[in-house]
Amino acid sequence: MAEPGAFAPQLLGLAIVVPLAAGAVSFALGRARAMAAALLGAAAAVALAAAVAWSVATGGAVALDIGSWVPPLGIRLAADGLSALFLVLAAIVGAAVSVDAALASRPGADVADRWLFWPLWLFLWSAVNGLFLTADVFNAYVCLELIGFSAVALVASKGSKAALDAALSYLFASVLGAMTYLVGVGLVYLASGTLALDALDSAVHGSASARIGLGLMLAGLVLKTALFPAHFWLPTAHSSAPPQVSAALSGVVVKSSYLLAVRLLVAATGAGSGPGLRLTLAALGAVAIVWGSAMALASQRLKLMIAYSTVAQVGYLFVMLPLLEERAATVGLAIALHALSHGMAKAAMFLAAGDIADAAGTDRFDALAGVGRERPVAALSLGLAGVTMLGLPPSGSFAAKWLVVQSSLASGQWWIAAVVVGGGLLAALYVFRALASLLAKPDRSEARTPKPRTAWAALPLAAVSATLLLAGPAISRLMAATSLAGR
Amino acid sequence: MSAPLLYALVGAGLVSLGAWGLVVRTHPVRKTVAANLMGSGAFLILVSAARATPAERPDPVPHALVLTGIVVTMATTAVALALAKRRAAASEGHSGEGASDG
């Protein structure tokens, strides 16, 4: 009789294999039954994420050596509190995206090949879970590429010229990032003889080739995460994809490469990822907040505005990094809170924007006057998600900003506090501008015929994000099983 | 100059060339070629890592990595060419919402 918790390591493997298998089955079943199979797989993926989170919360970090091959030769999967929380983020956003896509796919939908969404979406989910869980830098490269392939195909799925252009530019940016990362992996292996994330620090200490390798790996991840100035591919890719795809990309995919970047920084604290590197990343993050917000404000289209807002919100995730070494626990919690609440809110915004564009026939602001009255649920979801973008209580991003401001003032890095607070004000401008145009008096009344679809999936997503502070104790408990302090 | 170092330097050169092409070129097929170039460079660096240690036999791990990498690069090439083909078909069509060739 196995003791309770003995099965926990297997959950990590299942969290990757189950969505992958469900995607393959859904593809094999074909058009008629792809959705049913994919929805079953999605439900299983959600249950597995919850199970992993539960097991980490009750029994601490979990690890699985695949096939019992131990590192340095084998590949290890590991989940601490942060991985578990990111799995949960993928599960919550994934559930909403799946429900929204199921509601959107009705007989006679205009896109013939849309059923292919289901297998691709589950492949993406599987790859993202893989990146959250892997403790091997080469395995992470494979996950990055798998994420790239499925995401690119999903972006292209509309088949329009604009969508194909966006997909191509996304693909090449993604390949450039992944290849840069791979060269970095090669150099680090050359110096250290290991691919295990947790063995990097001692192995690469003091070696020039390892430092360059680490820099290249981070550069690749920065490109994948769309940190300014490597964000150029994101606005078109995220704004020209179908709404469910945009939601998954902005909500979860950019966070996956971010998580790996944080792991690398932490793993190699003693070997070249010192204060200088973190400060550089933070400075880029600060510029990203200002630039992304300004471009969001200047956007003439709702989805483009939301995509630029992601550029800004990614900036927050990097701007807090210099504080990580000194206050690992607090800043780790802030990272988790911000990634979770932004991921959910941003996914909700894209789903709601899809509904609004569906009602208005376009997402250009000048044609959106009054659409909020026709689509109150979508407008409400956008408003609630706006609470997170602004960082108002009781959203998770409020708590994250609070922790970051406190830590930055305590450690004398006041400029971080200034950027974080200022960024909230900029977010207020673009969020209110979008809401104002949606709730404005309509130009013409009764001109549009309402279509039978509502953004029901967006509303709970936005609501959870806006009240994430209520889940604070659970999140803190999970983060207690996480160490982001360098060795 | 030792052979592994030569391989690594050639690899670095190929990576730089490929990266340059990926950034500067605009045509999707040229970018695809550049991505392959960059990939080959990365694989050369990895293979040189297998020989760099003064052990008697080369380290098999980088070779396994390169095999995986080759599969991934082939997939990249396939996806890129398929998209480029679709894109070309879409611009031949008269409307902006074409590309229903599938």
XYZ file of C-alpha atoms in Angstrom:
589
model
C 0.000 0.000 0.000
C 1.530 3.248 -1.077
C 1.578 5.982 1.518
C -0.524 9.052 0.745
C 1.371 11.474 -1.412
C 3.475 8.765 -3.031
C 1.537 9.345 -6.216
C 2.233 13.088 -6.141
C 5.342 12.981 -8.400
C 3.381 11.142 -11.068
C 0.945 14.049 -11.180
C 3.701 16.204 -12.705
C 4.107 13.841 -15.622
C 0.363 13.549 -16.060
C -0.046 17.343 -16.138
C 2.010 17.288 -19.348
C 0.952 13.968 -20.853
C -2.814 14.236 -20.374
C -3.375 17.453 -22.372
C -0.895 16.216 -24.994
C -2.769 12.927 -25.361
C -6.130 14.679 -25.366
C -4.884 16.957 -28.143
C -3.750 13.984 -30.213
C -7.022 12.132 -29.623
C -9.040 15.208 -30.469
C -7.102 15.557 -33.733
C -7.591 11.873 -34.556
C -11.322 12.025 -33.911
C -11.697 14.787 -36.468
C -14.087 17.639 -36.952
C -17.215 16.107 -35.427
C -15.851 15.023 -32.073
C -12.672 17.078 -31.621
C -14.342 19.498 -29.249
C -15.795 16.840 -26.942
C -12.442 15.084 -26.575
C -10.626 18.372 -26.022
C -13.076 19.517 -23.377
C -12.609 16.247 -21.490
C -8.843 16.742 -21.701
C -9.196 20.324 -20.501
C -11.246 19.194 -17.503
C -8.594 16.612 -16.663
C -5.838 19.225 -17.001
C -7.675 21.523 -14.588
C -8.102 18.678 -12.087
C -4.407 17.768 -12.380
C -3.299 21.356 -11.765
C -5.498 21.481 -8.675
C -4.070 18.163 -7.495
C -0.479 19.348 -7.937
C -1.251 22.582 -6.073
C -2.904 20.621 -3.277
C -0.032 18.229 -2.948
C 2.555 21.047 -2.890
C 0.495 23.012 -0.352
C 0.183 20.043 1.976
C 3.408 18.126 1.402
C 5.916 20.654 0.034
C 7.773 20.661 -3.282
C 7.484 17.580 -5.510
C 9.956 16.190 -8.040
C 9.856 13.394 -10.591
C 12.875 11.867 -12.318
C 11.415 10.606 -15.574
C 12.044 6.899 -15.999
C 14.035 7.012 -12.745
C 16.986 8.499 -14.628
C 18.475 11.009 -12.256
C 20.184 14.232 -13.357
C 22.670 14.989 -14.824
C 21.651 12.388 -17.410
C 17.910 12.212 -16.733
C 15.261 14.856 -17.025
C 13.699 16.023 -13.815
C 10.279 17.588 -13.430
C 9.817 19.643 -10.303
C 7.009 21.652 -8.785
C 7.433 24.104 -5.975
C 4.778 26.613 -4.949
C 5.531 28.984 -7.821
C 5.263 26.258 -10.475
C 2.052 25.054 -8.864
C 0.590 28.564 -8.959
C 1.514 28.972 -12.626
C -0.092 25.590 -13.346
C -3.213 26.868 -11.627
C -3.067 30.070 -13.701
C -2.905 27.978 -16.869
C -5.797 25.866 -15.585
C -8.061 28.817 -14.741
C -7.333 30.690 -17.965
C -7.466 27.393 -19.847
C -10.892 26.551 -18.463
C -12.249 29.967 -19.426
C -10.692 29.823 -22.889
C -12.112 26.347 -23.475
C -15.598 27.356 -22.347
C -15.493 30.510 -24.447
C -14.305 28.622 -27.513
C -17.026 26.010 -26.992
C -19.668 28.744 -26.767
C -18.258 30.423 -29.864
C -18.244 27.296 -32.007
C -21.792 26.927 -33.136
C -22.989 25.228 -36.289
C -22.432 27.450 -39.274
C -19.530 29.334 -37.711
C -17.718 31.236 -40.421
C -14.321 29.551 -40.268
C -14.148 26.115 -41.838
C -11.000 24.882 -40.161
C -11.809 26.125 -36.700
C -12.063 22.635 -35.211
C -8.274 22.472 -35.452
C -8.285 24.999 -32.637
C -8.921 22.154 -30.183
C -5.903 19.908 -30.759
C -3.574 22.916 -31.127
C -4.915 24.490 -27.968
C -4.305 21.329 -25.930
C -0.805 20.960 -27.390
C -0.130 24.520 -26.294
C -1.491 23.811 -22.810
C 0.671 20.709 -22.503
C 3.820 22.556 -23.604
C 3.151 25.426 -21.213
C 2.701 22.987 -18.323
C 5.947 21.341 -19.387
C 7.818 24.620 -19.202
C 6.350 25.348 -15.750
C 7.519 21.982 -14.454
C 10.823 21.225 -16.148
C 14.038 21.421 -14.157
C 16.243 20.774 -17.182
C 17.400 23.628 -19.380
C 17.364 21.620 -22.608
C 13.960 20.139 -21.937
C 12.879 23.754 -21.433
C 14.151 24.536 -24.947
C 11.949 21.788 -26.368
C 8.955 23.142 -24.441
C 9.688 26.652 -25.733
C 9.660 25.384 -29.312
C 6.463 23.384 -28.787
C 4.787 26.445 -27.323
C 6.006 28.440 -30.299
C 4.672 25.988 -32.898
C 1.205 25.588 -31.432
C 0.892 29.296 -30.670
C 1.975 30.286 -34.184
C -0.519 27.893 -35.750
C -3.271 29.271 -33.529
C -2.398 32.856 -34.473
C -2.553 31.888 -38.152
C -5.869 30.094 -37.779
C -7.985 32.960 -39.102
C -6.211 32.535 -42.432
C -6.399 36.220 -43.330
C -3.412 38.035 -44.768
C -2.961 40.006 -41.551
C -3.172 36.848 -39.436
C -0.616 35.042 -41.615
C 1.750 38.001 -41.493
C 1.420 38.147 -37.722
C 1.966 34.397 -37.464
C 5.090 34.513 -39.633
C 6.606 37.383 -37.706
C 5.733 35.599 -34.456
C 7.292 32.365 -35.723
C 10.583 33.982 -36.695
C 10.797 35.977 -33.466
C 10.070 32.757 -31.604
C 12.716 30.807 -33.538
C 15.290 33.555 -33.005
C 14.539 33.478 -29.273
C 14.656 29.706 -29.029
C 17.877 29.397 -31.051
C 19.580 32.101 -28.997
C 18.514 30.209 -25.911
C 19.839 26.946 -27.375
C 23.269 28.420 -28.112
C 23.286 29.591 -24.507
C 22.462 26.071 -23.349
C 25.370 24.744 -25.415
C 27.837 27.190 -23.880
C 26.610 26.507 -20.366
C 26.892 22.767 -20.940
C 30.386 23.264 -22.347
C 31.414 24.947 -19.129
C 29.469 22.913 -16.630
C 28.647 19.512 -18.065
C 25.154 19.705 -16.687
C 21.711 20.666 -17.905
C 20.034 20.494 -14.509
C 18.696 23.867 -13.467
C 19.531 23.401 -9.808
C 23.123 22.352 -10.524
C 23.892 25.414 -12.637
C 25.183 27.707 -9.946
C 28.105 25.756 -8.605
C 28.922 24.418 -12.057
C 29.102 27.670 -13.956
C 30.752 29.710 -11.252
C 33.481 31.893 -12.634
C 33.507 30.590 -16.188
C 33.391 33.106 -19.009
C 31.715 30.734 -21.439
C 29.007 29.994 -18.859
C 28.419 33.699 -18.313
C 27.994 34.301 -22.026
C 25.764 31.232 -22.218
C 23.612 32.448 -19.390
C 23.335 35.845 -21.062
C 22.250 34.243 -24.328
C 19.688 32.046 -22.595
C 18.223 35.083 -20.871
C 18.266 37.097 -24.100
C 16.274 34.353 -25.803
C 13.767 34.285 -22.968
C 13.469 38.067 -22.957
C 12.514 37.865 -26.627
C 9.972 35.133 -25.895
C 8.529 37.115 -22.996
C 8.323 40.278 -25.118
C 10.247 42.511 -22.744
C 10.929 45.935 -24.289
C 12.591 46.363 -26.801
C 12.055 42.730 -27.848
C 8.274 43.157 -27.747
C 7.949 44.108 -31.425
C 6.211 40.863 -32.408
C 3.655 40.811 -29.613
C 1.130 43.534 -30.463
C 0.334 42.209 -33.957
C 0.405 38.536 -32.951
C -1.778 39.005 -29.887
C -4.200 41.430 -31.502
C -4.816 39.620 -34.788
C -5.440 36.161 -33.315
C -8.930 34.865 -32.489
C -10.002 36.111 -29.021
C -9.534 32.762 -27.252
C -6.007 32.505 -28.671
C -5.114 36.051 -27.666
C -6.382 35.274 -24.177
C -4.175 32.205 -23.877
C -1.126 33.979 -25.355
C -1.292 37.114 -23.228
C -2.629 35.369 -20.155
C -0.359 32.350 -19.933
C 2.237 31.983 -22.696
C 4.297 35.104 -21.967
C 4.367 34.085 -18.298
C 5.856 30.695 -19.102
C 9.122 32.019 -20.527
C 9.181 34.625 -17.758
C 9.072 31.901 -15.119
C 12.051 30.169 -16.721
C 13.964 33.474 -16.806
C 13.362 33.929 -13.073
C 14.463 30.352 -12.388
C 17.670 30.944 -14.350
C 18.408 34.184 -12.540
C 17.882 32.490 -9.206
C 19.780 29.330 -10.111
C 22.828 31.268 -11.248
C 22.858 34.000 -8.636
C 26.507 33.456 -7.862
C 27.538 33.195 -11.481
C 26.897 36.317 -13.411
C 23.240 36.980 -12.728
C 24.237 39.448 -10.059
C 22.842 42.924 -9.441
C 23.974 44.369 -12.768
C 21.991 41.926 -14.876
C 18.887 42.231 -12.730
C 19.125 46.003 -12.825
C 19.370 45.952 -16.615
C 16.261 43.772 -16.864
C 14.457 46.039 -14.421
C 15.382 49.142 -16.401
C 13.989 47.537 -19.563
C 10.885 46.660 -17.547
C 10.478 50.273 -16.490
C 10.714 51.449 -20.094
C 8.253 48.704 -21.072
C 5.710 50.006 -18.564
C 5.894 53.554 -19.918
C 6.172 52.620 -23.590
C 3.511 49.895 -23.473
C 1.065 52.143 -21.663
C 1.704 55.049 -24.037
C 1.180 52.820 -27.066
C -1.954 51.358 -25.469
C -3.267 54.872 -25.048
C -2.431 55.708 -28.659
C -4.042 52.561 -30.112
C -7.041 53.024 -32.317
C -8.220 49.433 -31.784
C -9.421 47.748 -28.609
C -7.474 44.493 -29.083
C -4.294 46.363 -29.982
C -4.697 48.429 -26.829
C -5.027 45.263 -24.744
C -1.956 43.768 -26.420
C 0.156 46.860 -25.685
C -1.120 46.713 -22.140
C 0.491 43.259 -21.950
C 3.809 44.836 -23.003
C 3.429 47.201 -20.047
C 2.349 44.507 -17.598
C 5.309 42.298 -18.550
C 7.414 45.285 -17.508
C 6.133 45.009 -13.929
C 7.281 41.414 -13.728
C 10.827 42.487 -14.579
C 10.968 45.753 -12.689
C 10.771 43.921 -9.357
C 13.744 41.641 -10.042
C 16.478 43.752 -8.353
C 14.586 43.335 -5.088
C 14.475 39.562 -5.391
C 17.888 38.785 -3.940
C 17.417 40.773 -0.781
C 13.772 39.927 -0.159
C 13.184 36.665 -1.931
C 10.031 35.665 -0.065
C 8.203 38.990 -0.402
C 9.119 39.597 -4.012
C 8.415 35.976 -4.911
C 4.919 36.452 -3.548
C 4.591 39.676 -5.546
C 5.675 37.872 -8.721
C 3.090 35.143 -8.151
C 0.303 37.609 -7.346
C 1.040 39.835 -10.308
C 1.456 37.025 -12.806
C -1.746 35.355 -11.671
C -3.948 38.405 -11.504
C -2.633 39.899 -14.723
C -2.878 36.573 -16.526
C -6.514 36.138 -15.613
C -7.503 39.770 -16.135
C -5.763 39.993 -19.490
C -7.389 36.783 -20.706
C -10.754 38.152 -19.571
C -10.115 41.393 -21.470
C -9.343 39.555 -24.701
C -12.402 37.314 -24.365
C -14.594 40.338 -23.663
C -13.013 42.241 -26.543
C -13.811 39.313 -28.816
C -17.446 39.557 -27.793
C -17.475 43.308 -28.351
C -15.814 43.027 -31.749
C -18.362 40.341 -32.582
C -21.208 42.745 -31.764
C -19.738 45.770 -33.515
C -18.180 43.974 -36.474
C -14.856 45.685 -35.704
C -12.721 46.575 -32.721
C -11.925 50.127 -33.833
C -12.690 52.538 -31.020
C -14.485 54.980 -33.311
C -17.085 52.298 -34.076
C -17.533 51.064 -30.518
C -19.679 53.878 -29.113
C -22.487 52.323 -27.122
C -21.554 48.691 -27.757
C -21.189 48.301 -24.004
C -24.944 48.719 -23.715
C -25.540 45.872 -26.130
C -22.953 43.672 -24.465
C -23.165 44.549 -20.768
C -21.423 41.359 -19.627
C -18.415 42.086 -21.833
C -18.277 45.704 -20.704
C -18.523 44.656 -17.066
C -15.740 42.104 -17.573
C -13.529 44.775 -19.136
C -14.248 47.066 -16.210
C -13.475 44.396 -13.631
C -10.285 43.435 -15.455
C -9.460 47.148 -15.444
C -9.444 47.003 -11.643
C -6.486 44.634 -11.942
C -4.722 46.706 -14.605
C -4.964 49.765 -12.350
C -3.878 47.764 -9.321
C -6.850 48.670 -7.143
C -7.795 46.595 -4.095
C -8.821 43.814 -3.714
C -7.078 42.679 -6.901
C -3.947 40.558 -6.813
C -1.968 43.201 -8.642
C -2.817 45.670 -5.856
C -1.198 43.313 -3.362
C 1.752 42.754 -5.691
C 2.344 46.475 -6.143
C 1.980 47.063 -2.431
C 4.658 44.455 -1.672
C 6.969 45.833 -4.357
C 6.589 49.452 -3.256
C 7.227 48.471 0.342
C 10.314 46.438 -0.523
C 11.721 49.051 -2.850
C 11.370 51.842 -0.292
C 12.851 49.652 2.430
C 15.877 48.854 0.295
C 16.276 52.441 -0.917
C 15.430 51.702 -4.570
C 12.675 54.313 -4.646
C 12.696 54.522 -8.440
C 11.033 51.117 -8.612
C 8.203 52.381 -6.424
C 7.830 55.446 -8.633
C 7.606 53.346 -11.799
C 5.089 50.952 -10.256
C 2.818 53.723 -8.995
C 3.153 55.781 -12.168
C 2.358 52.758 -14.284
C -0.949 52.376 -12.461
C -1.895 55.937 -13.392
C -1.058 55.320 -17.045
C -3.167 52.144 -16.961
C -6.058 54.187 -15.590
C -5.896 56.412 -18.653
C -6.174 53.649 -21.209
C -8.695 51.553 -19.276
C -11.041 54.501 -18.738
C -10.678 55.560 -22.334
C -11.817 52.116 -23.506
C -14.721 52.047 -21.058
C -15.741 55.589 -21.975
C -15.981 54.683 -25.624
C -17.939 51.497 -24.894
C -20.422 53.240 -22.633
C -20.792 56.371 -24.769
C -24.086 57.257 -26.344
C -24.471 55.157 -29.495
C -24.129 57.003 -32.791
C -27.085 55.214 -34.224
C -29.667 53.230 -32.356
C -30.945 49.757 -33.260
C -28.548 49.609 -36.164
C -26.936 46.371 -35.098
C -28.589 43.053 -34.592
C -27.384 41.329 -31.440
C -25.854 37.932 -32.006
C -26.586 35.074 -29.606
C -23.274 35.010 -27.774
C -22.157 36.450 -24.492
C -18.772 36.663 -22.841
C -19.861 34.539 -19.912
C -16.396 33.029 -19.600
C -14.743 36.436 -19.261
C -16.796 37.621 -16.309
C -15.768 35.021 -13.693
C -12.174 35.298 -14.877
C -12.154 39.067 -14.390
C -13.982 38.734 -11.081
C -11.491 36.208 -9.664
C -8.614 38.417 -10.729
C -10.166 41.523 -9.185
C -10.674 39.739 -5.850
C -7.530 37.625 -5.805
C -6.536 39.146 -2.479
C -9.128 36.828 -0.900
C -6.998 33.894 -2.017
C -3.975 35.507 -0.353
C -3.601 32.904 2.419
C -3.639 29.996 -0.057
C -1.128 31.726 -2.321
C 1.151 32.555 0.622
C 0.973 28.958 1.753
C 2.052 27.708 -1.657
C 4.820 30.292 -1.857
C 6.079 29.073 1.517
C 7.075 25.906 -0.365
C 9.165 27.959 -2.794
C 12.680 29.225 -2.544
C 13.730 32.013 -4.847
C 16.759 32.879 -2.785
C 19.974 32.218 -4.662
C 22.288 29.612 -3.278
C 43.975 25.516 -32.711
C 42.168 22.432 -31.525
C 39.411 20.898 -33.617
C 36.633 21.481 -31.034
C 37.553 25.153 -30.823
C 37.486 25.438 -34.604
C 34.043 23.834 -34.679
C 32.818 26.144 -31.951
C 34.103 29.229 -33.770
C 32.567 28.176 -37.076
C 29.359 27.467 -35.173
C 29.419 30.933 -33.639
C 29.941 32.409 -37.099
C 26.974 30.495 -38.511
C 24.806 31.524 -35.570
C 25.678 35.176 -36.099
C 25.016 34.954 -39.844
C 21.709 33.223 -39.259
C 20.598 35.647 -36.573
C 21.530 38.553 -38.818
C 19.478 37.067 -41.643
C 16.520 36.416 -39.366
C 16.473 40.046 -38.294
C 17.370 41.813 -41.536
C 15.723 39.754 -44.277
C 12.049 40.254 -44.963
C 11.126 37.407 -47.289
C 9.804 34.423 -45.305
C 11.813 31.872 -47.308
C 15.053 33.783 -46.741
C 14.214 33.995 -43.048
C 13.613 30.239 -43.036
C 17.038 29.624 -44.570
C 18.544 31.961 -41.982
C 16.842 30.034 -39.178
C 18.330 26.800 -40.515
C 21.757 28.405 -40.685
C 21.452 29.555 -37.111
C 20.317 26.087 -36.077
C 23.289 24.421 -37.760
C 25.604 26.816 -35.971
C 24.004 26.010 -32.631
C 24.414 22.287 -33.328
C 28.080 22.728 -34.211
C 28.654 24.483 -30.920
C 26.918 21.644 -29.094
C 28.928 18.990 -30.923
C 32.145 20.813 -30.100
C 31.033 20.791 -26.452
C 30.960 16.996 -26.660
C 34.645 16.894 -27.590
C 35.903 19.724 -25.413
C 36.422 17.657 -22.302
C 39.778 15.881 -22.323
C 38.103 12.506 -21.791
C 38.916 9.555 -24.036
C 35.465 9.295 -25.559
C 33.182 12.133 -26.583
C 30.271 12.952 -24.299
C 27.076 11.501 -25.827
C 24.666 13.980 -24.251
C 25.278 16.879 -26.691
C 24.784 14.465 -29.591
C 21.388 13.502 -28.212
C 20.575 17.187 -27.862
C 21.576 17.860 -31.460
C 19.347 15.035 -32.687
C 16.408 16.566 -30.863
C 17.362 19.971 -32.168
C 17.461 18.739 -35.762
C 13.929 17.377 -35.427
C 12.753 20.683 -34.006
C 14.472 22.650 -36.786
C 12.878 20.455 -39.417
C 9.489 21.126 -37.861
C 10.237 24.854 -37.815
C 11.118 24.750 -41.489
C 7.930 22.880 -42.333
C 5.714 25.283 -40.387
C 7.475 28.330 -41.837
C 7.197 27.097 -45.420
C 3.543 26.138 -44.982
C 2.764 29.588 -43.613
C 4.775 31.280 -46.359
C 2.853 29.319 -48.979
C -0.474 30.295 -47.446
C 0.695 33.889 -47.255
C 1.675 33.910 -50.928
C -1.708 32.423 -51.858
C -3.446 35.079 -49.779
C -1.746 37.951 -51.597
C -2.578 36.449 -54.996
C -6.252 36.499 -54.038
C -7.935 39.867 -54.546
C -9.519 40.288 -51.116
C -7.696 40.805 -47.823
C -9.597 37.924 -46.220
C -8.657 35.254 -48.749
C -6.492 32.192 -48.166
C -9.227 29.606 -48.324
C -6.985 27.297 -50.276
C -7.173 24.550 -47.637
